[in-house]
Short mmCIF file of C-alpha atoms and ligand atoms in Angstrom, two decimals:
data_model
loop_
_atom_site.label_atom_id
_atom_site.label_comp_id
_atom_site.label_asym_id
_atom_site.label_seq_id
_atom_site.Cartn_x
_atom_site.Cartn_y
_atom_site.Cartn_z
CA MET A 1 -28.03 7.13 -13.20
CA ILE A 2 -25.71 4.31 -14.38
CA LYS A 3 -24.27 2.09 -11.67
CA PHE A 4 -20.92 0.37 -11.32
CA ASN A 5 -21.10 -3.00 -9.58
CA GLU A 6 -17.81 -3.95 -7.89
CA LYS A 7 -17.34 -7.65 -7.27
CA ALA A 8 -14.13 -7.49 -5.29
CA PRO A 9 -11.99 -10.64 -5.38
CA TYR A 10 -12.73 -13.12 -2.60
CA ALA A 11 -14.91 -10.73 -0.54
CA PRO A 12 -18.41 -11.81 0.53
CA VAL A 13 -19.97 -8.48 -0.54
CA GLU A 14 -20.51 -6.47 -3.70
CA TYR A 15 -20.70 -2.68 -3.95
CA LEU A 16 -22.91 -0.59 -6.18
CA TYR A 17 -21.61 2.89 -7.02
CA ASP A 18 -23.54 5.68 -8.77
CA VAL A 19 -21.67 6.81 -11.89
CA GLU A 20 -22.14 10.46 -12.89
CA GLU A 21 -19.68 10.13 -15.75
CA ILE A 22 -17.22 7.65 -17.25
CA LEU A 23 -14.12 9.79 -17.78
CA TYR A 24 -11.83 7.12 -19.22
CA LYS A 25 -11.98 3.51 -20.31
CA GLY A 26 -9.05 1.66 -21.84
CA ARG A 27 -7.12 -1.61 -21.78
CA SER A 28 -3.38 -1.80 -21.12
CA ARG A 29 -1.21 -4.86 -21.71
CA PHE A 30 -2.01 -5.90 -18.13
CA GLN A 31 -5.51 -4.77 -17.16
CA GLU A 32 -8.61 -2.75 -17.92
CA ILE A 33 -8.34 0.81 -16.61
CA ILE A 34 -11.47 2.89 -15.92
CA VAL A 35 -11.97 6.30 -14.32
CA ILE A 36 -15.49 7.22 -13.21
CA ARG A 37 -16.98 10.07 -11.20
CA ASN A 38 -19.22 9.30 -8.21
CA PRO A 39 -21.22 11.99 -6.36
CA TYR A 40 -19.65 11.17 -2.96
CA TYR A 41 -16.18 9.82 -3.74
CA GLY A 42 -15.36 12.08 -6.70
CA ARG A 43 -13.08 10.47 -9.27
CA MET A 44 -12.46 6.76 -8.79
CA LEU A 45 -9.78 4.60 -10.41
CA LEU A 46 -10.80 1.00 -11.24
CA LEU A 47 -8.45 -1.74 -12.44
CA ASP A 48 -10.15 -4.85 -13.79
CA ASP A 49 -13.35 -3.61 -12.13
CA VAL A 50 -11.79 -3.33 -8.67
CA VAL A 51 -11.71 0.07 -6.95
CA GLN A 52 -8.11 1.22 -6.37
CA ILE A 53 -8.40 4.80 -5.15
CA THR A 54 -10.97 7.55 -4.81
CA GLU A 55 -10.36 11.29 -4.60
CA ARG A 56 -12.36 11.47 -1.38
CA ASP A 57 -10.57 8.91 0.80
CA GLU A 58 -7.24 8.10 -0.88
CA PHE A 59 -5.25 9.94 1.78
CA PHE A 60 -6.29 7.51 4.55
CA TYR A 61 -4.69 4.63 2.68
CA HIS A 62 -1.67 6.48 1.25
CA GLU A 63 -0.73 8.15 4.54
CA MET A 64 -1.06 4.91 6.52
CA MET A 65 0.76 2.85 3.89
CA THR A 66 3.68 5.29 3.96
CA HIS A 67 4.23 7.10 7.23
CA ILE A 68 4.36 4.18 9.67
CA VAL A 69 7.59 2.83 8.15
CA MET A 70 8.93 6.25 7.21
CA HIS A 71 8.50 7.53 10.78
CA SER A 72 9.73 4.45 12.57
CA HIS A 73 12.94 4.51 10.50
CA PRO A 74 15.31 7.06 12.07
CA GLU A 75 16.48 8.58 8.76
CA PRO A 76 14.97 7.15 5.57
CA LYS A 77 16.96 8.26 2.54
CA LYS A 78 16.49 5.64 -0.17
CA VAL A 79 12.98 4.26 -0.67
CA VAL A 80 11.47 1.72 -3.08
CA VAL A 81 7.75 1.97 -3.90
CA ILE A 82 6.42 -1.08 -5.75
CA GLY A 83 3.08 -0.73 -7.53
CA GLY A 84 1.22 2.42 -6.52
CA GLY A 85 0.89 3.55 -10.15
CA ASP A 86 -1.48 6.34 -9.09
CA GLY A 87 1.46 8.04 -7.32
CA GLY A 88 -0.18 8.48 -3.90
CA VAL A 89 2.51 6.67 -1.93
CA VAL A 90 5.29 8.48 -3.82
CA ARG A 91 3.64 11.81 -2.95
CA GLU A 92 3.61 10.86 0.76
CA VAL A 93 7.22 9.53 0.73
CA LEU A 94 8.43 12.86 -0.70
CA LYS A 95 7.02 14.72 2.32
CA HIS A 96 10.00 13.36 4.27
CA LYS A 97 12.88 15.79 3.95
CA THR A 98 15.45 13.05 4.58
CA VAL A 99 14.54 11.32 1.29
CA GLU A 100 17.19 11.52 -1.42
CA LYS A 101 16.00 8.84 -3.84
CA VAL A 102 12.73 7.03 -4.63
CA PHE A 103 12.63 4.06 -7.00
CA PHE A 104 9.03 3.97 -8.22
CA VAL A 105 8.57 0.46 -9.68
CA GLU A 106 5.25 -0.02 -11.48
CA ILE A 107 4.54 -2.86 -13.90
CA ASP A 108 1.90 -0.95 -15.93
CA GLU A 109 2.92 2.41 -17.41
CA GLU A 110 -0.66 3.09 -18.48
CA VAL A 111 -1.79 3.39 -14.83
CA ILE A 112 0.82 6.13 -14.38
CA ASN A 113 -0.33 7.94 -17.54
CA VAL A 114 -4.00 7.77 -16.56
CA SER A 115 -3.26 9.01 -13.04
CA ARG A 116 -1.20 11.94 -14.34
CA LYS A 117 -4.19 12.99 -16.44
CA PHE A 118 -7.13 12.30 -14.12
CA PHE A 119 -5.65 12.42 -10.59
CA PRO A 120 -3.23 15.39 -10.62
CA THR A 121 -3.28 15.85 -6.85
CA VAL A 122 -2.40 12.17 -6.29
CA SER A 123 0.27 11.89 -9.00
CA ALA A 124 1.80 15.26 -8.03
CA GLY A 125 5.19 13.88 -6.92
CA MET A 126 6.01 11.72 -9.93
CA ASP A 127 8.12 14.39 -11.67
CA ASP A 128 10.18 15.24 -8.59
CA ALA A 129 13.90 14.98 -9.37
CA ARG A 130 14.36 12.40 -6.58
CA VAL A 131 11.96 9.95 -8.27
CA GLU A 132 13.21 7.36 -10.77
CA ILE A 133 10.33 5.57 -12.51
CA LYS A 134 11.00 1.95 -13.46
CA ILE A 135 8.42 0.15 -15.57
CA MET A 136 8.90 -3.46 -14.53
CA ASP A 137 7.73 -6.21 -12.17
CA GLY A 138 8.67 -5.24 -8.62
CA ALA A 139 9.79 -8.83 -7.96
CA ASP A 140 12.49 -8.48 -10.66
CA PHE A 141 13.58 -5.13 -9.25
CA VAL A 142 14.40 -6.54 -5.81
CA LEU A 143 15.85 -9.75 -7.29
CA ASN A 144 18.34 -7.80 -9.40
CA ARG A 145 19.33 -5.22 -6.79
CA LYS A 146 22.64 -6.36 -5.43
CA GLN A 147 23.35 -3.77 -2.70
CA ALA A 148 21.75 -3.63 0.76
CA ASP A 149 21.21 0.14 0.59
CA ILE A 150 17.43 0.66 0.77
CA ASP A 151 15.86 2.15 3.92
CA ALA A 152 12.21 1.38 3.17
CA VAL A 153 10.35 -0.87 0.71
CA ILE A 154 6.63 -0.10 0.36
CA ILE A 155 4.33 -2.44 -1.58
CA ASP A 156 1.16 -0.80 -2.90
CA SER A 157 -0.04 -3.47 -5.29
CA THR A 158 -3.37 -4.66 -6.59
CA ASP A 159 -5.06 -7.55 -4.73
CA ILE A 160 -3.05 -10.74 -4.22
CA ILE A 161 -4.09 -12.33 -7.53
CA GLY A 162 -2.69 -12.31 -11.07
CA PHE A 163 0.64 -10.53 -11.64
CA ALA A 164 0.61 -9.05 -8.12
CA ARG A 165 1.17 -12.57 -6.72
CA SER A 166 4.91 -12.25 -7.37
CA LEU A 167 4.98 -9.67 -4.53
CA PHE A 168 3.72 -12.09 -1.86
CA THR A 169 6.13 -15.05 -2.08
CA THR A 170 8.85 -16.13 0.35
CA ASP A 171 11.46 -15.56 -2.38
CA PHE A 172 10.23 -12.02 -2.86
CA PHE A 173 10.36 -11.27 0.88
CA ASN A 174 13.91 -12.70 1.04
CA ASN A 175 14.98 -10.51 -1.86
CA VAL A 176 13.45 -7.47 -0.17
CA LYS A 177 15.38 -8.27 3.00
CA ASN A 178 18.62 -8.49 1.03
CA CYS A 179 18.06 -4.95 -0.34
CA LEU A 180 17.50 -3.39 3.07
CA THR A 181 20.03 -1.60 5.28
CA LYS A 182 20.31 -2.83 8.88
CA ASP A 183 17.54 -0.41 10.01
CA GLY A 184 15.50 -1.03 6.85
CA MET A 185 11.70 -1.40 7.02
CA PHE A 186 9.21 -3.19 4.80
CA VAL A 187 5.43 -2.78 4.52
CA THR A 188 2.71 -4.37 2.42
CA HIS A 189 -1.09 -4.33 2.50
CA THR A 190 -2.68 -7.65 3.47
CA GLU A 191 -6.41 -7.18 2.87
CA SER A 192 -9.17 -6.99 5.51
CA LEU A 193 -9.16 -8.31 9.07
CA HIS A 194 -12.91 -8.91 8.78
CA PHE A 195 -13.02 -10.80 5.49
CA HIS A 196 -9.52 -12.13 4.94
CA LYS A 197 -8.23 -13.11 8.39
CA ASP A 198 -6.51 -16.24 7.02
CA ILE A 199 -4.60 -14.22 4.41
CA VAL A 200 -3.56 -11.69 7.04
CA ILE A 201 -2.24 -14.49 9.30
CA GLU A 202 -0.53 -16.38 6.47
CA ILE A 203 1.41 -13.31 5.35
CA GLN A 204 2.51 -12.66 8.95
CA GLU A 205 3.68 -16.29 9.18
CA VAL A 206 5.64 -16.17 5.92
CA LEU A 207 7.26 -12.86 6.89
CA LYS A 208 8.28 -14.30 10.29
CA LYS A 209 10.35 -16.93 8.46
CA VAL A 210 12.29 -14.13 6.78
CA PHE A 211 12.42 -11.11 9.12
CA PRO A 212 13.29 -10.98 12.86
CA VAL A 213 10.64 -8.28 13.50
CA VAL A 214 7.12 -8.66 12.06
CA ASP A 215 4.03 -6.73 13.11
CA LEU A 216 0.56 -5.70 12.03
CA TYR A 217 -1.35 -2.43 11.99
CA THR A 218 -4.71 -1.41 10.54
CA ALA A 219 -6.47 1.59 9.05
CA PRO A 220 -10.11 2.37 8.20
CA ILE A 221 -10.58 2.51 4.42
CA ALA A 222 -14.13 3.28 3.21
CA THR A 223 -13.80 1.79 -0.26
CA TYR A 224 -11.94 -1.49 0.35
CA PRO A 225 -14.22 -4.45 1.14
CA GLY A 226 -14.10 -5.24 4.81
CA ASN A 227 -12.90 -1.69 5.54
CA TRP A 228 -10.68 -2.72 8.49
CA TRP A 229 -7.56 -2.85 6.35
CA ALA A 230 -4.46 -4.66 7.59
CA PHE A 231 -0.82 -3.87 6.81
CA ALA A 232 2.08 -6.23 7.46
CA VAL A 233 5.27 -4.47 8.50
CA ALA A 234 8.68 -6.10 8.95
CA SER A 235 12.26 -5.13 9.70
CA LYS A 236 15.67 -6.59 10.43
CA ASN A 237 15.99 -4.84 13.73
CA LEU A 238 13.72 -1.90 14.70
CA SER A 239 10.17 -2.07 16.08
CA PRO A 240 7.76 -0.23 13.80
CA ARG A 241 5.63 0.70 16.82
CA GLU A 242 8.04 3.47 17.81
CA VAL A 243 8.03 6.93 16.18
CA ARG A 244 11.68 7.91 15.68
CA ARG A 245 11.40 10.84 13.28
CA ARG A 246 12.66 14.25 14.31
CA TYR A 247 10.67 16.49 11.93
CA ASP A 248 7.01 17.29 11.19
CA ILE A 249 5.12 16.60 8.00
CA SER A 250 1.66 17.69 6.95
CA THR A 251 -1.01 14.96 6.96
CA LYS A 252 -4.81 14.77 7.16
CA TYR A 253 -5.22 11.49 9.11
CA TYR A 254 -1.84 10.13 10.21
CA SER A 255 -0.33 11.50 13.45
CA ASP A 256 2.01 10.19 16.17
CA GLU A 257 -1.06 9.16 18.18
CA ILE A 258 -2.60 7.31 15.23
CA HIS A 259 0.80 5.65 14.62
CA ARG A 260 0.79 4.12 18.10
CA GLN A 261 -2.90 3.26 18.18
CA ALA A 262 -2.92 1.63 14.74
CA PHE A 263 -1.01 -1.43 15.98
CA MET A 264 -2.98 -4.40 17.24
CA PRO A 265 -2.61 -4.78 21.05
CA ILE A 266 0.01 -7.50 21.78
CA GLY A 267 -2.47 -9.87 23.51
CA MET A 268 -4.90 -9.66 20.61
CA TYR A 269 -2.09 -10.11 18.10
CA GLU A 270 -0.94 -13.29 19.87
CA LYS A 271 -4.49 -14.66 19.85
CA LEU A 272 -4.85 -13.82 16.17
CA MET A 273 -1.63 -15.66 15.32
CA GLN A 274 -2.71 -18.69 17.39
CA ARG A 275 -6.02 -18.59 15.45
CA LYS A 276 -7.84 -18.15 18.74
CA LEU A 277 -9.79 -14.99 17.97
CA GLU A 278 -13.43 -15.95 17.95
CA TRP A 279 -14.42 -13.92 14.89
N1 SAM B 301 -4.14 1.20 -3.29
C1 SAM B 301 -4.64 0.29 -4.25
C2 SAM B 301 -5.34 -0.90 -3.66
O1 SAM B 301 -4.86 -1.43 -2.62
O2 SAM B 301 -6.33 -1.33 -4.22
C3 SAM B 301 -3.54 -0.12 -5.18
C4 SAM B 301 -3.28 1.01 -6.10
S1 SAM B 301 -2.03 0.88 -7.27
C5 SAM B 301 -2.92 1.51 -8.67
C6 SAM B 301 -1.74 -0.83 -7.62
C7 SAM B 301 -0.71 -0.99 -8.71
O3 SAM B 301 0.08 -2.15 -8.48
C8 SAM B 301 -1.30 -1.17 -10.11
O4 SAM B 301 -1.06 -0.02 -10.87
C9 SAM B 301 -0.60 -2.40 -10.67
O5 SAM B 301 -0.26 -2.28 -12.03
C10 SAM B 301 0.62 -2.49 -9.75
N2 SAM B 301 1.23 -3.82 -9.66
C11 SAM B 301 0.60 -5.00 -9.46
N3 SAM B 301 1.49 -6.03 -9.47
C12 SAM B 301 2.72 -5.47 -9.65
C13 SAM B 301 4.03 -6.00 -9.73
N4 SAM B 301 4.25 -7.31 -9.65
N5 SAM B 301 5.07 -5.13 -9.89
C14 SAM B 301 4.85 -3.79 -9.98
N6 SAM B 301 3.62 -3.23 -9.93
C15 SAM B 301 2.57 -4.05 -9.76
#
């Protein structure tokens, strides 16, 4: 059987995946896009040879990326999803009946097209009437938005290299803050607590210069190197640790209990930020 060797950026490991079939291979203006089928994970989406999602475990990431901010906001109506060209986060956002509008801002239209064709269960929400697709850099979207009317901004980008770098600068975080309502929430992935502790800490530090409330939660993701995946969450006012929603949604992994347990205990968080964790 052919193998796909993933050399993930700045991780000290490589992965070797069995490939039953290469379903798609193409190059967009931004990146190489490949879809393969693996006996365990099912269909897998690769961008520039880095695994983005798999049919088997995508819901862990998409639910945890989405529902923490959506459930700690009391009534999220207007949401911005930046990146996430596969559509998984948009699908999860639409589960919230309060949502009236989703700006889906993806730089590479080809990722959306490939996902529509090869990942129909992930891209399912893209044609919902509440979704407005914008093909552009997410940094320009928040820079040009002049009203503070967004309830949640969710960043589901590729790794923090190349054109995704624009989504991890102080200017970008300031522009996000300016788009948010007073109860607005922001979340972004920040790599692995095992392999990328310095990146996790640095993003927390930068966010603290911009937002009054900054926190960190994690989720177990089988396919991302380091597996113990960290998310940075920030707001102008509300703690993301509290579940404020008043309705149920259907999920496979996320629950109220997972929401509370996903956050790093305060003492451990303080040690992490003081760079005193001995691992
Ligand atoms: N969940 C995946 C992961 O963490 O590996 C990410 C999936 S999603 C396919 C990532 C998307 O972010 C890609 O389609 C990429 O084109 C998009 N992206 C990267 N930088 C961007 C930017 N500056 N503005 C908008 N979209 C961006």
